[in-house]
Short mmCIF file of C-alpha atoms and ligand atoms in Angstrom, two decimals:
data_model
loop_
_atom_site.label_atom_id
_atom_site.label_comp_id
_atom_site.label_asym_id
_atom_site.label_seq_id
_atom_site.Cartn_x
_atom_site.Cartn_y
_atom_site.Cartn_z
CA MET A 208 0.02 0.27 0.04
CA ALA A 209 2.87 2.58 0.68
CA LYS A 210 4.77 1.48 -2.45
CA LEU A 211 1.54 2.36 -4.35
CA TRP A 212 0.86 5.59 -2.56
CA VAL A 213 4.26 6.84 -2.22
CA THR A 214 5.29 6.39 -5.90
CA GLU A 215 2.07 7.59 -7.39
CA MET A 216 2.35 10.84 -5.17
CA ALA A 217 5.99 11.35 -6.27
CA LYS A 218 4.92 10.97 -10.01
CA ARG A 219 2.07 13.60 -9.27
CA VAL A 220 4.42 15.94 -7.38
CA ALA A 221 7.13 15.73 -10.31
CA ASP A 222 4.73 16.15 -12.94
CA ARG A 223 3.46 19.41 -11.43
CA CYS A 224 7.00 20.50 -10.69
CA LEU A 225 7.85 19.76 -14.30
CA GLN A 226 4.92 22.07 -15.35
CA ILE A 227 6.22 24.97 -13.65
CA PHE A 228 9.37 24.90 -15.83
CA GLY A 229 7.21 25.01 -18.97
CA GLY A 230 9.09 23.92 -21.97
CA TYR A 231 12.21 24.22 -20.01
CA GLY A 232 11.09 21.31 -18.01
CA TYR A 233 11.37 18.88 -20.87
CA CYS A 234 15.00 19.81 -21.56
CA THR A 235 17.72 17.52 -20.03
CA ASP A 236 19.67 20.70 -19.29
CA TYR A 237 17.27 21.40 -16.24
CA LEU A 238 17.50 18.98 -13.38
CA ILE A 239 13.86 18.78 -13.34
CA SER A 240 13.39 16.55 -16.18
CA ARG A 241 15.83 14.01 -14.71
CA PHE A 242 13.57 14.07 -11.32
CA TYR A 243 10.41 13.55 -13.48
CA VAL A 244 12.06 10.60 -15.27
CA ASP A 245 13.37 8.97 -11.99
CA ALA A 246 9.95 9.66 -10.36
CA ARG A 247 8.10 8.13 -13.28
CA ILE A 248 9.76 5.00 -13.20
CA GLN A 249 8.90 4.20 -9.37
CA THR A 250 5.43 3.37 -10.43
CA ILE A 251 6.93 0.48 -12.97
CA TYR A 252 9.79 -1.26 -11.31
CA ALA A 253 9.76 -3.54 -8.20
CA GLY A 254 6.05 -4.06 -9.18
CA THR A 255 3.72 -1.73 -11.34
CA SER A 256 1.07 0.17 -9.82
CA GLU A 257 -1.51 -2.30 -11.30
CA VAL A 258 0.26 -5.32 -9.66
CA MET A 259 0.42 -3.31 -6.28
CA LYS A 260 -3.48 -2.86 -6.54
CA MET A 261 -3.84 -6.54 -7.42
CA ILE A 262 -1.85 -7.43 -4.28
CA ILE A 263 -3.60 -5.20 -2.39
CA SER A 264 -7.01 -6.49 -3.37
CA ARG A 265 -5.87 -10.12 -2.67
CA GLY A 266 -4.94 -9.00 0.84
CA LEU A 267 -8.33 -7.65 1.24
CA ASP A 268 -10.06 -10.73 0.24
CA MET A 269 -11.51 -9.05 -2.91
C1 LIG B 327 15.44 0.73 -14.51
C2 LIG B 327 15.02 -0.56 -14.26
C3 LIG B 327 15.19 -1.21 -13.14
C4 LIG B 327 14.92 -2.65 -13.29
N1 LIG B 327 15.40 -3.40 -12.27
C5 LIG B 327 14.91 -4.60 -11.90
C6 LIG B 327 15.74 -5.42 -11.04
O1 LIG B 327 16.78 -5.10 -10.59
N2 LIG B 327 15.32 -6.73 -10.89
C7 LIG B 327 14.31 -7.26 -11.50
O2 LIG B 327 13.85 -8.43 -11.32
N3 LIG B 327 13.35 -6.40 -12.51
C8 LIG B 327 13.72 -5.29 -12.80
N4 LIG B 327 13.21 -4.29 -13.70
C9 LIG B 327 12.10 -4.93 -14.25
C10 LIG B 327 10.89 -4.36 -13.61
O3 LIG B 327 10.48 -5.01 -12.38
C11 LIG B 327 9.70 -4.78 -14.76
O4 LIG B 327 9.93 -3.58 -15.57
C12 LIG B 327 8.63 -4.27 -14.02
O5 LIG B 327 8.10 -5.46 -13.23
C13 LIG B 327 7.34 -4.29 -15.05
O6 LIG B 327 7.50 -5.28 -16.02
P1 LIG B 327 7.23 -5.23 -17.39
O7 LIG B 327 8.17 -3.76 -17.67
O8 LIG B 327 7.86 -6.55 -18.33
O9 LIG B 327 5.95 -4.66 -17.99
P2 LIG B 327 4.66 -5.63 -18.19
O10 LIG B 327 4.67 -6.49 -17.12
O11 LIG B 327 4.81 -5.74 -19.64
O12 LIG B 327 3.47 -4.56 -17.97
C14 LIG B 327 3.20 -3.58 -18.80
C15 LIG B 327 1.86 -2.54 -18.37
O13 LIG B 327 0.97 -3.78 -18.15
C16 LIG B 327 0.38 -3.79 -17.01
N5 LIG B 327 -0.17 -4.85 -16.72
C17 LIG B 327 0.84 -6.18 -16.72
N6 LIG B 327 -0.05 -7.11 -16.38
C18 LIG B 327 -1.25 -6.59 -15.99
C19 LIG B 327 -2.28 -7.18 -15.07
N7 LIG B 327 -2.40 -8.52 -15.03
N8 LIG B 327 -3.51 -6.29 -14.69
C20 LIG B 327 -3.48 -4.87 -15.25
N9 LIG B 327 -2.58 -4.70 -15.89
C21 LIG B 327 -1.20 -5.08 -16.06
C22 LIG B 327 1.41 -3.10 -16.20
O14 LIG B 327 1.09 -2.63 -14.92
C23 LIG B 327 2.07 -1.99 -16.97
O15 LIG B 327 1.17 -0.85 -16.64
C24 LIG B 327 13.60 -3.14 -13.69
C25 LIG B 327 13.21 -2.47 -14.67
C26 LIG B 327 13.84 -1.09 -15.02
C27 LIG B 327 12.97 -0.23 -15.75
#
């Protein structure tokens, strides 16, 4: 549950921070683009968010 919540939140936060930078946020010259990429992968490796939801639902007997 923590992995799902924290990584999805990190993804949202990084996305909003990148938005503040506008087009510069997309450029690799700016560190925010790296933060975005690093946040984005968190919901994929070590179990995707979809897989996390399946594991959680099994734990809830759903
Ligand atoms: C930088 C990096 C480092 C990694 N390091 C390691 C490592 O050290 N050790 C290791 O073992 N692996 C590692 N991986 C692999 C990583 O764990 C897998 O990428 C991850 O488990 C997702 O598998 P996949 O990429 O094959 O995507 P897929 O399994 O093909 O999934 C693709 C999409 O389909 C969704 N999906 C798949 N099945 C279902 C389903 N039944 N229901 C709903 N949605 C579904 C997924 O959630 C995802 O959104 C690493 C990956 C990366 C990118």
